[in-house]
Short mmCIF file of C-alpha atoms in Angstrom, two decimals:
data_model
loop_
_atom_site.label_atom_id
_atom_site.label_comp_id
_atom_site.label_asym_id
_atom_site.label_seq_id
_atom_site.Cartn_x
_atom_site.Cartn_y
_atom_site.Cartn_z
CA MET A 698 -23.09 -33.29 70.09
CA THR A 699 -21.89 -36.77 69.10
CA GLU A 700 -25.43 -37.81 68.10
CA THR A 701 -25.88 -34.62 66.09
CA LEU A 702 -22.67 -35.30 64.16
CA LEU A 703 -23.73 -38.92 63.60
CA LEU A 704 -27.03 -37.71 62.16
CA ALA A 705 -25.33 -35.31 59.75
CA ALA A 706 -22.44 -37.65 58.87
CA PRO A 707 -24.15 -39.38 55.88
CA VAL A 708 -24.35 -35.94 54.25
CA ILE A 709 -21.15 -34.30 55.48
CA LEU A 710 -18.82 -37.27 54.85
CA PRO A 711 -19.42 -37.55 51.07
CA PHE A 712 -19.10 -33.79 50.58
CA LEU A 713 -15.84 -33.65 52.54
CA ALA A 714 -14.51 -36.58 50.50
CA ALA A 715 -15.58 -34.80 47.29
CA ALA A 716 -13.66 -31.68 48.31
CA LEU A 717 -10.57 -33.77 49.11
CA VAL A 718 -10.79 -35.54 45.75
CA LEU A 719 -10.90 -32.17 43.96
CA ILE A 720 -7.79 -31.01 45.80
CA LEU A 721 -5.91 -34.22 44.93
CA ARG A 722 -7.45 -34.80 41.48
CA ALA A 723 -4.06 -35.06 39.76
CA ARG A 724 -3.20 -38.16 41.83
CA LEU A 725 -5.60 -40.72 40.38
CA ALA A 726 -4.59 -43.65 42.57
CA VAL A 727 -5.25 -41.51 45.65
CA THR A 728 -8.66 -40.33 44.40
CA ARG A 729 -9.71 -43.91 43.69
CA ALA A 730 -8.69 -44.90 47.20
CA ILE A 731 -10.52 -41.92 48.72
CA GLY A 732 -13.71 -42.93 46.92
CA LEU A 733 -13.53 -46.51 48.19
CA ILE A 734 -12.63 -45.52 51.75
CA ALA A 735 -15.25 -42.75 51.92
CA ASN A 736 -18.03 -45.04 50.70
CA GLY A 737 -16.95 -47.80 53.07
CA ALA A 738 -16.97 -45.31 55.94
CA LEU A 739 -20.36 -44.02 54.76
CA LEU A 740 -21.83 -47.52 55.02
CA VAL A 741 -20.43 -47.87 58.55
CA VAL A 742 -21.78 -44.53 59.83
CA SER A 743 -25.13 -45.13 58.13
CA LEU A 744 -25.47 -48.48 59.88
CA LEU A 745 -24.42 -46.91 63.19
CA LEU A 746 -27.04 -44.20 62.80
CA PHE A 747 -29.70 -46.73 61.80
CA PHE A 748 -29.10 -49.08 64.73
CA HIS A 749 -28.64 -46.20 67.18
CA ALA A 750 -31.97 -44.63 66.25
CA ASN A 751 -33.89 -47.90 66.03
CA GLY A 752 -32.40 -49.11 69.29
CA GLY A 753 -34.47 -46.54 71.14
CA HIS A 754 -31.67 -44.03 71.65
CA LEU A 755 -32.42 -40.36 71.29
CA VAL A 756 -31.12 -38.92 68.03
CA PRO A 757 -32.09 -35.26 68.13
CA LEU A 758 -33.27 -33.11 65.29
CA ALA A 759 -30.15 -31.32 64.05
CA VAL A 760 -30.64 -27.69 63.05
CA PHE A 761 -27.80 -25.78 61.38
CA GLY A 762 -27.30 -22.16 60.38
CA GLY A 763 -28.68 -20.34 63.43
CA TRP A 764 -32.20 -20.13 62.02
CA PRO A 765 -35.30 -21.42 63.83
CA GLN A 766 -36.74 -24.81 62.91
CA GLY A 767 -38.87 -24.56 59.81
CA ILE A 768 -36.57 -22.23 57.86
CA SER A 769 -33.20 -23.84 58.66
CA ILE A 770 -30.97 -26.62 57.37
CA SER A 771 -32.22 -29.55 59.42
CA PHE A 772 -31.93 -33.33 59.57
CA SER A 773 -34.01 -35.84 61.50
CA ALA A 774 -33.53 -39.55 62.21
CA THR A 775 -36.84 -40.92 60.97
CA MET A 776 -38.01 -43.81 58.84
CA PRO A 777 -38.00 -44.54 55.95
CA GLY A 778 -35.16 -42.06 55.41
CA LEU A 779 -32.82 -43.89 57.81
CA MET A 780 -33.26 -47.17 55.94
CA LEU A 781 -32.79 -45.53 52.54
CA VAL A 782 -29.53 -43.91 53.68
CA VAL A 783 -28.15 -47.39 54.48
CA VAL A 784 -29.24 -48.71 51.06
CA THR A 785 -27.69 -45.66 49.38
CA ALA A 786 -24.38 -46.31 51.13
CA LEU A 787 -24.41 -49.96 50.06
CA LEU A 788 -25.04 -48.96 46.44
CA ALA A 789 -22.35 -46.24 46.57
CA LEU A 790 -19.79 -48.76 47.83
CA ALA A 791 -20.70 -51.26 45.10
CA ALA A 792 -20.48 -48.48 42.50
CA SER A 793 -17.02 -47.41 43.69
CA ILE A 794 -15.82 -51.00 43.26
CA TYR A 795 -17.43 -51.28 39.82
CA ALA A 796 -15.87 -47.97 38.77
CA LEU A 797 -12.38 -49.47 39.19
CA VAL A 798 -12.87 -51.16 35.80
CA ASP A 799 -15.42 -48.85 34.20
CA VAL A 800 -14.10 -45.36 34.91
CA GLY A 801 -10.68 -44.62 33.40
CA PRO A 802 -8.13 -41.86 34.07
CA ARG A 803 -9.72 -39.37 31.66
CA ARG A 804 -13.10 -39.55 33.37
CA ARG A 805 -11.53 -39.31 36.81
CA ARG A 806 -9.59 -36.21 35.77
CA ALA A 807 -12.89 -34.77 34.48
CA GLY A 808 -14.27 -35.01 38.01
CA TYR A 809 -16.07 -38.36 38.20
CA ASP A 810 -15.13 -39.15 41.82
CA ALA A 811 -16.06 -35.74 43.22
CA LEU A 812 -19.35 -35.63 41.32
CA MET A 813 -20.38 -39.11 42.43
CA LEU A 814 -19.57 -38.38 46.07
CA ALA A 815 -21.42 -35.06 45.92
CA MET A 816 -24.48 -36.74 44.42
CA THR A 817 -24.43 -39.37 47.17
CA GLY A 818 -24.34 -36.64 49.81
CA ALA A 819 -27.23 -34.78 48.15
CA VAL A 820 -29.35 -37.94 47.98
CA ASN A 821 -28.72 -38.60 51.68
CA GLY A 822 -29.63 -35.00 52.44
CA ALA A 823 -33.01 -35.49 50.77
CA PHE A 824 -33.62 -38.71 52.71
CA LEU A 825 -32.80 -37.13 56.07
CA THR A 826 -34.38 -33.69 55.80
CA ASP A 827 -37.79 -32.80 57.19
CA ASP A 828 -37.88 -29.34 55.63
CA LEU A 829 -39.60 -28.70 52.28
CA PHE A 830 -37.19 -26.06 51.01
CA ASN A 831 -34.17 -28.14 52.01
CA LEU A 832 -35.73 -31.06 50.12
CA TYR A 833 -35.88 -28.86 47.02
CA VAL A 834 -32.25 -27.76 47.49
CA TRP A 835 -30.97 -31.33 47.86
CA PHE A 836 -32.76 -32.28 44.64
CA GLU A 837 -31.07 -29.44 42.79
CA LEU A 838 -27.63 -30.34 44.15
CA ALA A 839 -28.18 -33.92 43.00
CA LEU A 840 -29.22 -32.58 39.58
CA ILE A 841 -26.01 -30.55 39.21
CA ALA A 842 -23.88 -33.60 40.04
CA ALA A 843 -25.94 -35.83 37.73
CA LEU A 844 -25.56 -33.43 34.80
CA GLY A 845 -21.80 -33.38 35.34
CA LEU A 846 -21.70 -37.18 35.32
CA LEU A 847 -23.87 -37.39 32.19
CA THR A 848 -21.52 -35.13 30.23
CA LEU A 849 -18.13 -36.46 31.38
CA ASP A 850 -17.13 -37.57 27.87
CA ARG A 851 -18.45 -34.42 26.15
CA ARG A 852 -19.93 -36.50 23.31
CA PRO A 853 -22.84 -35.03 21.29
CA ALA A 854 -25.19 -37.81 22.46
CA GLN A 855 -24.30 -37.01 26.07
CA ILE A 856 -24.88 -33.30 25.60
CA ASP A 857 -28.25 -34.07 23.98
CA GLY A 858 -29.23 -36.37 26.84
CA ALA A 859 -28.10 -33.82 29.43
CA ILE A 860 -30.15 -31.06 27.77
CA ARG A 861 -33.26 -33.25 27.92
CA TYR A 862 -32.54 -34.14 31.54
CA ALA A 863 -31.86 -30.54 32.53
CA SER A 864 -34.94 -29.19 30.71
CA PHE A 865 -37.39 -31.53 32.40
CA SER A 866 -35.61 -31.21 35.75
CA MET A 867 -35.81 -27.41 35.65
CA LEU A 868 -39.50 -27.62 34.79
CA ALA A 869 -39.96 -29.96 37.76
CA ALA A 870 -37.97 -27.60 39.98
CA THR A 871 -40.26 -24.73 39.00
CA PHE A 872 -43.35 -26.72 39.98
CA ILE A 873 -41.76 -27.83 43.25
CA LEU A 874 -40.62 -24.36 44.26
CA LEU A 875 -44.04 -22.86 43.51
CA GLY A 876 -45.69 -25.63 45.52
CA VAL A 877 -43.32 -25.16 48.45
CA GLY A 878 -43.96 -21.42 48.37
CA MET A 879 -47.70 -21.95 48.46
CA ILE A 880 -47.42 -24.38 51.38
CA TYR A 881 -45.38 -21.78 53.27
CA GLY A 882 -47.98 -19.16 52.50
CA ILE A 883 -50.81 -21.39 53.76
CA THR A 884 -49.12 -22.81 56.86
CA GLY A 885 -46.36 -20.32 57.73
CA THR A 886 -43.74 -23.08 58.00
CA LEU A 887 -41.50 -25.22 55.84
CA ASP A 888 -41.27 -28.04 58.39
CA VAL A 889 -43.18 -31.08 57.06
CA GLY A 890 -44.65 -32.07 60.42
CA ARG A 891 -45.79 -28.55 61.33
CA ALA A 892 -47.20 -28.01 57.86
CA ALA A 893 -49.12 -31.30 58.17
CA ALA A 894 -50.62 -30.19 61.48
CA ALA A 895 -51.62 -26.82 60.02
CA LEU A 896 -53.22 -28.42 56.94
CA ALA A 897 -55.09 -30.98 59.06
CA SER A 898 -56.65 -28.21 61.14
CA GLN A 899 -58.42 -26.61 58.17
CA PRO A 900 -60.64 -27.86 55.33
CA PRO A 901 -59.17 -28.29 51.84
CA THR A 902 -58.94 -25.04 49.90
CA PHE A 903 -58.17 -24.07 46.33
CA ALA A 904 -54.72 -22.95 47.47
CA SER A 905 -53.88 -26.25 49.19
CA ALA A 906 -55.19 -28.22 46.17
CA THR A 907 -53.06 -26.12 43.83
CA ALA A 908 -49.98 -26.64 46.01
CA ALA A 909 -50.62 -30.39 46.02
CA ALA A 910 -50.99 -30.44 42.23
CA LEU A 911 -47.75 -28.49 41.75
CA LEU A 912 -45.81 -30.74 44.10
CA LEU A 913 -47.27 -33.85 42.46
CA GLY A 914 -46.33 -32.58 39.01
CA GLY A 915 -42.80 -31.64 40.08
CA PHE A 916 -41.93 -34.84 41.88
CA ALA A 917 -43.73 -37.02 39.31
CA LEU A 918 -41.39 -35.46 36.75
CA LYS A 919 -38.41 -36.26 38.96
CA ALA A 920 -39.62 -39.85 39.39
CA GLY A 921 -40.39 -40.24 35.68
CA LEU A 922 -44.05 -41.16 36.19
CA PHE A 923 -46.61 -41.02 33.37
CA PRO A 924 -47.17 -38.72 31.50
CA PHE A 925 -43.63 -37.41 32.15
CA HIS A 926 -41.87 -40.73 31.49
CA LEU A 927 -40.37 -40.29 28.02
CA TRP A 928 -37.47 -38.03 29.03
CA LEU A 929 -35.81 -40.70 31.15
CA PRO A 930 -35.10 -43.41 28.51
CA ALA A 931 -33.93 -40.63 26.17
CA SER A 932 -31.30 -39.30 28.58
CA TYR A 933 -30.13 -41.99 31.01
CA HIS A 934 -28.51 -44.20 28.38
CA THR A 935 -25.92 -41.60 27.37
CA GLY A 936 -23.79 -41.49 30.54
CA PRO A 937 -21.01 -43.74 31.89
CA ILE A 938 -22.63 -47.00 32.95
CA THR A 939 -21.49 -46.74 36.59
CA ALA A 940 -23.16 -43.36 36.90
CA VAL A 941 -26.26 -44.55 35.03
CA ALA A 942 -26.55 -47.53 37.40
CA VAL A 943 -26.52 -45.18 40.40
CA PHE A 944 -29.07 -42.91 38.67
CA ALA A 945 -31.28 -45.95 38.05
CA GLY A 946 -31.07 -46.99 41.67
CA LEU A 947 -31.38 -43.64 43.40
CA LEU A 948 -32.66 -40.66 41.47
CA THR A 949 -36.18 -41.79 40.52
CA LYS A 950 -36.55 -43.35 43.99
CA MET A 951 -35.49 -40.03 45.47
CA GLY A 952 -38.42 -38.48 43.58
CA PHE A 953 -40.79 -41.14 44.81
CA TYR A 954 -39.55 -40.74 48.38
CA ALA A 955 -40.47 -37.06 48.14
CA LEU A 956 -43.97 -38.07 47.00
CA LEU A 957 -44.23 -40.34 50.05
CA LEU A 958 -43.01 -37.65 52.42
CA ILE A 959 -45.38 -35.02 51.09
CA PHE A 960 -48.51 -37.02 50.34
CA ALA A 961 -48.32 -39.83 52.91
CA GLY A 962 -46.76 -37.50 55.48
CA MET A 963 -47.90 -33.93 54.97
CA PHE A 964 -51.25 -34.52 53.22
CA GLY A 965 -52.05 -37.71 55.10
CA VAL A 966 -52.68 -40.14 52.24
CA GLY A 967 -52.78 -43.50 53.99
CA ALA A 968 -53.82 -41.94 57.29
CA GLY A 969 -57.18 -40.42 56.37
CA GLY A 970 -55.70 -36.95 55.96
CA ILE A 971 -56.65 -33.87 53.96
CA GLY A 972 -55.44 -35.16 50.61
CA ALA A 973 -56.62 -38.76 50.68
CA ALA A 974 -60.01 -38.60 48.97
CA GLN A 975 -58.90 -36.21 46.23
CA MET A 976 -55.49 -37.74 45.44
CA VAL A 977 -56.17 -41.49 45.54
CA PRO A 978 -57.84 -41.75 42.08
CA VAL A 979 -55.08 -39.65 40.54
CA PHE A 980 -52.35 -41.90 41.93
CA GLY A 981 -54.24 -44.98 40.75
CA TRP A 982 -54.47 -43.91 37.11
CA ILE A 983 -50.90 -42.60 37.07
CA ALA A 984 -49.64 -45.92 38.45
CA ALA A 985 -51.64 -48.03 36.00
CA ALA A 986 -50.63 -46.00 32.94
CA THR A 987 -46.97 -45.96 34.00
CA ILE A 988 -46.83 -49.74 34.49
CA LEU A 989 -48.58 -50.73 31.26
CA ILE A 990 -46.94 -48.19 28.95
CA CYS A 991 -43.41 -48.64 30.25
CA CYS A 992 -43.51 -52.46 30.51
CA ALA A 993 -44.72 -52.53 26.90
CA GLY A 994 -42.08 -49.96 25.92
CA ALA A 995 -39.32 -52.17 27.33
CA LEU A 996 -40.40 -54.99 25.00
CA ALA A 997 -39.89 -52.73 21.99
CA HIS A 998 -36.14 -52.23 22.57
CA THR A 999 -33.04 -54.36 22.12
CA ASP A 1000 -30.63 -51.70 23.43
CA MET A 1001 -30.04 -52.85 27.01
CA ARG A 1002 -29.87 -49.35 28.43
CA ARG A 1003 -33.16 -48.23 26.90
CA MET A 1004 -34.90 -51.46 27.87
CA LEU A 1005 -33.80 -51.14 31.47
CA ALA A 1006 -34.63 -47.42 31.51
CA TYR A 1007 -38.26 -48.23 30.72
CA HIS A 1008 -38.25 -50.75 33.54
CA ILE A 1009 -36.97 -48.06 35.92
CA VAL A 1010 -40.12 -46.05 35.33
CA ALA A 1011 -42.43 -49.08 35.36
CA GLN A 1012 -41.15 -50.04 38.79
CA VAL A 1013 -41.88 -46.56 40.14
CA GLY A 1014 -45.42 -47.16 38.87
CA TYR A 1015 -45.64 -50.20 41.14
CA MET A 1016 -44.55 -48.08 44.10
CA THR A 1017 -47.19 -45.48 43.26
CA ILE A 1018 -49.85 -48.16 43.72
CA GLY A 1019 -49.02 -47.95 47.42
CA LEU A 1020 -50.11 -44.30 47.45
CA ALA A 1021 -53.20 -45.15 45.39
CA LEU A 1022 -54.29 -47.70 48.00
CA ALA A 1023 -54.24 -45.01 50.72
CA THR A 1024 -53.72 -47.53 53.53
CA ARG A 1025 -50.83 -47.90 55.95
CA GLU A 1026 -50.11 -51.38 54.59
CA GLY A 1027 -50.14 -49.98 51.05
CA ILE A 1028 -47.59 -47.32 52.01
CA ALA A 1029 -45.49 -50.04 53.66
CA ALA A 1030 -45.66 -52.10 50.45
CA ALA A 1031 -44.43 -49.06 48.49
CA VAL A 1032 -41.46 -48.64 50.86
CA PHE A 1033 -40.61 -52.36 50.58
CA TYR A 1034 -40.77 -52.10 46.78
CA MET A 1035 -38.55 -49.00 46.78
CA VAL A 1036 -35.72 -50.71 48.70
CA HIS A 1037 -35.90 -53.80 46.46
CA SER A 1038 -35.92 -51.67 43.32
CA ILE A 1039 -32.91 -49.52 44.28
CA ILE A 1040 -30.73 -52.61 44.61
CA VAL A 1041 -32.02 -54.62 41.66
CA GLN A 1042 -32.12 -51.90 39.03
CA ALA A 1043 -28.62 -50.64 39.77
CA ASN A 1044 -27.39 -54.23 39.58
CA LEU A 1045 -29.04 -54.75 36.19
CA PHE A 1046 -27.23 -51.74 34.76
CA PHE A 1047 -23.97 -53.07 36.20
CA GLY A 1048 -24.72 -56.32 34.39
CA ALA A 1049 -25.52 -54.52 31.14
CA GLY A 1050 -22.18 -52.72 31.32
CA LEU A 1051 -20.30 -56.00 31.73
CA ILE A 1052 -22.21 -57.58 28.85
CA ARG A 1053 -21.25 -54.57 26.70
CA ARG A 1054 -17.64 -54.97 27.80
CA ALA A 1055 -17.61 -58.67 26.93
CA SER A 1056 -19.57 -58.55 23.66
CA GLY A 1057 -18.67 -55.08 22.36
CA SER A 1058 -22.29 -53.95 21.91
CA TRP A 1059 -25.25 -52.63 23.86
CA ASP A 1060 -27.56 -54.40 21.41
CA LEU A 1061 -28.91 -57.72 22.67
CA THR A 1062 -29.13 -59.03 19.11
CA ARG A 1063 -25.31 -58.89 18.95
CA ALA A 1064 -24.72 -60.32 22.41
CA GLY A 1065 -24.71 -63.91 23.60
CA GLY A 1066 -22.57 -66.70 24.97
CA MET A 1067 -22.08 -65.25 28.45
CA ALA A 1068 -23.22 -68.48 30.14
CA ARG A 1069 -20.39 -70.43 28.48
CA THR A 1070 -17.60 -67.88 28.67
CA ASN A 1071 -18.58 -66.26 32.00
CA PRO A 1072 -20.75 -68.80 33.86
CA LEU A 1073 -20.33 -67.12 37.27
CA PHE A 1074 -21.40 -63.79 35.82
CA ALA A 1075 -24.46 -65.39 34.20
CA LEU A 1076 -25.42 -66.86 37.58
CA VAL A 1077 -24.94 -63.55 39.42
CA LEU A 1078 -26.89 -61.69 36.70
CA ALA A 1079 -29.76 -64.15 36.99
CA VAL A 1080 -30.49 -62.90 40.52
CA PRO A 1081 -31.55 -59.31 39.60
CA VAL A 1082 -33.12 -60.50 36.35
CA LEU A 1083 -35.35 -63.03 38.11
CA SER A 1084 -36.00 -60.60 40.95
CA LEU A 1085 -37.23 -57.85 38.62
CA ALA A 1086 -39.44 -60.44 36.93
CA GLY A 1087 -40.93 -61.32 40.33
CA ILE A 1088 -39.80 -64.94 40.52
CA PRO A 1089 -39.89 -66.46 44.06
CA PRO A 1090 -38.19 -66.45 46.46
CA LEU A 1091 -36.30 -63.33 45.42
CA SER A 1092 -37.04 -59.80 46.67
CA GLY A 1093 -39.01 -58.87 43.57
CA PHE A 1094 -41.54 -61.61 44.24
CA TRP A 1095 -42.25 -60.32 47.74
CA ALA A 1096 -42.36 -56.71 46.51
CA LYS A 1097 -44.96 -57.54 43.86
CA PHE A 1098 -46.79 -59.90 46.20
CA THR A 1099 -47.27 -57.25 48.87
CA ILE A 1100 -48.44 -54.65 46.35
CA ILE A 1101 -50.93 -57.04 44.73
CA ARG A 1102 -52.14 -58.44 48.06
CA GLU A 1103 -52.77 -54.98 49.46
CA SER A 1104 -54.57 -53.99 46.25
CA PHE A 1105 -57.09 -56.80 46.67
CA ASP A 1106 -57.38 -56.21 50.44
CA ALA A 1107 -58.17 -52.53 49.79
CA ASP A 1108 -60.96 -53.45 47.30
CA MET A 1109 -58.93 -52.11 44.38
CA ALA A 1110 -58.66 -55.37 42.47
CA TRP A 1111 -58.42 -53.57 39.14
CA ILE A 1112 -55.05 -52.09 39.96
CA GLY A 1113 -53.88 -55.46 41.30
CA VAL A 1114 -54.79 -56.92 37.88
CA VAL A 1115 -52.78 -54.14 36.20
CA ALA A 1116 -49.82 -55.06 38.41
CA LEU A 1117 -50.19 -58.71 37.38
CA ILE A 1118 -50.26 -57.79 33.68
CA GLY A 1119 -47.18 -55.63 34.15
CA GLY A 1120 -45.51 -58.53 35.92
CA LEU A 1121 -46.19 -60.85 32.98
CA LEU A 1122 -44.76 -58.31 30.53
CA THR A 1123 -41.70 -57.95 32.76
CA ILE A 1124 -41.19 -61.72 32.82
CA VAL A 1125 -41.20 -61.77 29.00
CA SER A 1126 -38.79 -58.82 28.81
CA MET A 1127 -36.35 -60.14 31.41
CA SER A 1128 -36.42 -63.66 29.96
CA SER A 1129 -35.42 -62.19 26.62
CA PHE A 1130 -32.73 -60.08 28.28
CA TRP A 1131 -31.02 -62.99 30.02
CA SER A 1132 -31.41 -65.55 27.25
CA ASP A 1133 -30.15 -63.18 24.53
CA ALA A 1134 -27.17 -62.09 26.62
CA CYS A 1135 -26.22 -65.38 28.21
CA TRP A 1136 -27.74 -68.38 26.47
CA LYS A 1137 -27.83 -67.86 22.71
CA GLU A 1138 -24.76 -68.13 20.51
CA PRO A 1139 -22.82 -64.86 20.19
CA ARG A 1140 -22.57 -63.02 16.88
CA GLY A 1141 -19.44 -61.33 15.63
CA LYS A 1142 -16.55 -60.83 18.05
CA PRO A 1143 -15.50 -63.51 20.54
CA VAL A 1144 -16.90 -62.95 24.02
CA ARG A 1145 -14.31 -61.69 26.51
CA ARG A 1146 -14.05 -62.37 30.23
CA VAL A 1147 -15.69 -59.90 32.59
CA PRO A 1148 -13.39 -58.11 35.07
CA LEU A 1149 -13.32 -59.26 38.68
CA ALA A 1150 -14.14 -55.88 40.24
CA GLY A 1151 -17.35 -55.64 38.23
CA LEU A 1152 -18.33 -59.14 39.27
CA ILE A 1153 -17.63 -58.33 42.95
CA ALA A 1154 -19.84 -55.23 42.77
CA MET A 1155 -22.68 -57.24 41.26
CA THR A 1156 -22.24 -60.01 43.83
CA ILE A 1157 -22.65 -57.51 46.69
CA LEU A 1158 -25.99 -56.32 45.32
CA SER A 1159 -27.14 -59.81 44.31
CA GLY A 1160 -26.36 -60.96 47.84
CA ALA A 1161 -28.55 -58.18 49.22
CA THR A 1162 -31.36 -59.21 46.87
CA LEU A 1163 -31.09 -62.83 48.01
CA ALA A 1164 -31.03 -61.80 51.66
CA ILE A 1165 -34.24 -59.78 51.27
CA GLY A 1166 -35.88 -62.61 49.35
CA LEU A 1167 -34.99 -65.30 51.86
CA MET A 1168 -35.75 -63.12 54.92
CA PRO A 1169 -38.47 -60.69 53.77
CA GLN A 1170 -40.03 -60.28 57.20
CA GLY A 1171 -37.24 -58.01 58.41
CA LEU A 1172 -37.69 -55.53 55.57
CA TRP A 1173 -41.48 -55.76 55.84
CA THR A 1174 -41.28 -54.87 59.55
CA LEU A 1175 -39.11 -51.85 58.74
CA SER A 1176 -41.53 -50.87 55.98
CA LEU A 1177 -44.44 -50.98 58.42
CA LEU A 1178 -42.42 -48.80 60.82
CA SER A 1179 -41.85 -46.39 57.94
CA SER A 1180 -45.56 -46.29 57.17
CA ARG A 1181 -46.35 -45.56 60.81
CA ALA A 1182 -43.72 -42.82 60.92
CA LEU A 1183 -45.26 -41.13 57.87
CA ALA A 1184 -48.73 -41.47 59.39
CA SER A 1185 -47.36 -39.93 62.60
CA ILE A 1186 -46.29 -36.86 60.61
CA ALA A 1187 -49.78 -36.62 59.12
CA GLY A 1188 -51.24 -36.89 62.61
CA GLY A 1189 -49.13 -34.04 63.91
CA GLY A 1190 -46.49 -36.19 65.56
CA GLY A 1191 -43.70 -35.40 63.11
#
């Protein structure tokens, strides 16, 4: 019973905290404290679950609701979901600290704390589930919370961004639900492992190909991959920067995780399964187009939020290369890249918010002087900037290195060259970002000091980026374990 509760705690704890915040929403100091304490406790229980499961202890599949496995609410302690739950908790804690200076009383009364906690719980639910319909439900719960966060200020730009977000998300949900329904019709189960075993026992059919196409379309929309990439830069920039930073770190990666679970797990891409031969070329061209178009798109913008939004999508393109390679090492490289990207991209949005606070503008042409007025901030910001650009020895270098190395090892040098070109474009973009914000002389208003809480939040994430960069072998080992776990599902062991 204790292990079952530990397995469900990363989902239950945020939702319980969200309910408590709603009850006490008139007492703002209390709700702020609840958010901090709940996210600190979430990090603790996530680490306990991670070390317990990876220490060889039995963490059972938890099935709730009285229904048999396959049509129930279920959680399982498997990689890479376990690792992503820990990273989610770290980001949620950093965001709750950052929110102390970014989210004021009006936004908290509008429900910020409850919505953020609920979204964290939904993301963890998606990372821990092994049931296709539950995966769909967790995505929709995260969408509801995200729409609430996007529209907290009720400004016309926010409503416009939320409508775009909701429209594309509902289209994605339609594709996903149709795909899930077809998989259930073909296999008679919603459990990913059992569905994988059923699909592996029969040759590809028109129905299974259609289900795969629907699921790819739905989750590619969620992840923002080409050709569905334009909605994301048009909607993400409208919300409160703390919420947008969490979106940048988690929501597109949640979509990519679903692609990994379904295609590397259920369809066996990377393990010689049913979907490998048909899907590999599709993933390759999607990845290449996403990287080149979005890296170039980032160069066209001086609004920090739009520039970084394009980089969000471009980085998902790099992860998709792992699926295109269709090898276990390629899948491991995608998992490594996903963990790096969650941390770095959230941190960059935190940095953009502090630059806006200090300079009074989101436009880089009006920013500047941060290195002289806020030298510690400029140093902390340099870590995610250089990491996204792929400068050694930071995490971004190892993430790009593993993707490019595996591309050449898998005799797909062309996509490795695309990754290199995207890396060069990212270096140009990120060099401009840091130099315009920190090095050049400011224009207009004097540059103000950044608040301590925001700097602490960024330091937590920059520290994680440095730790991965200086000790990449640990994350690479976990990524290989994740690849093997997904291959085990494809082989009928999940």
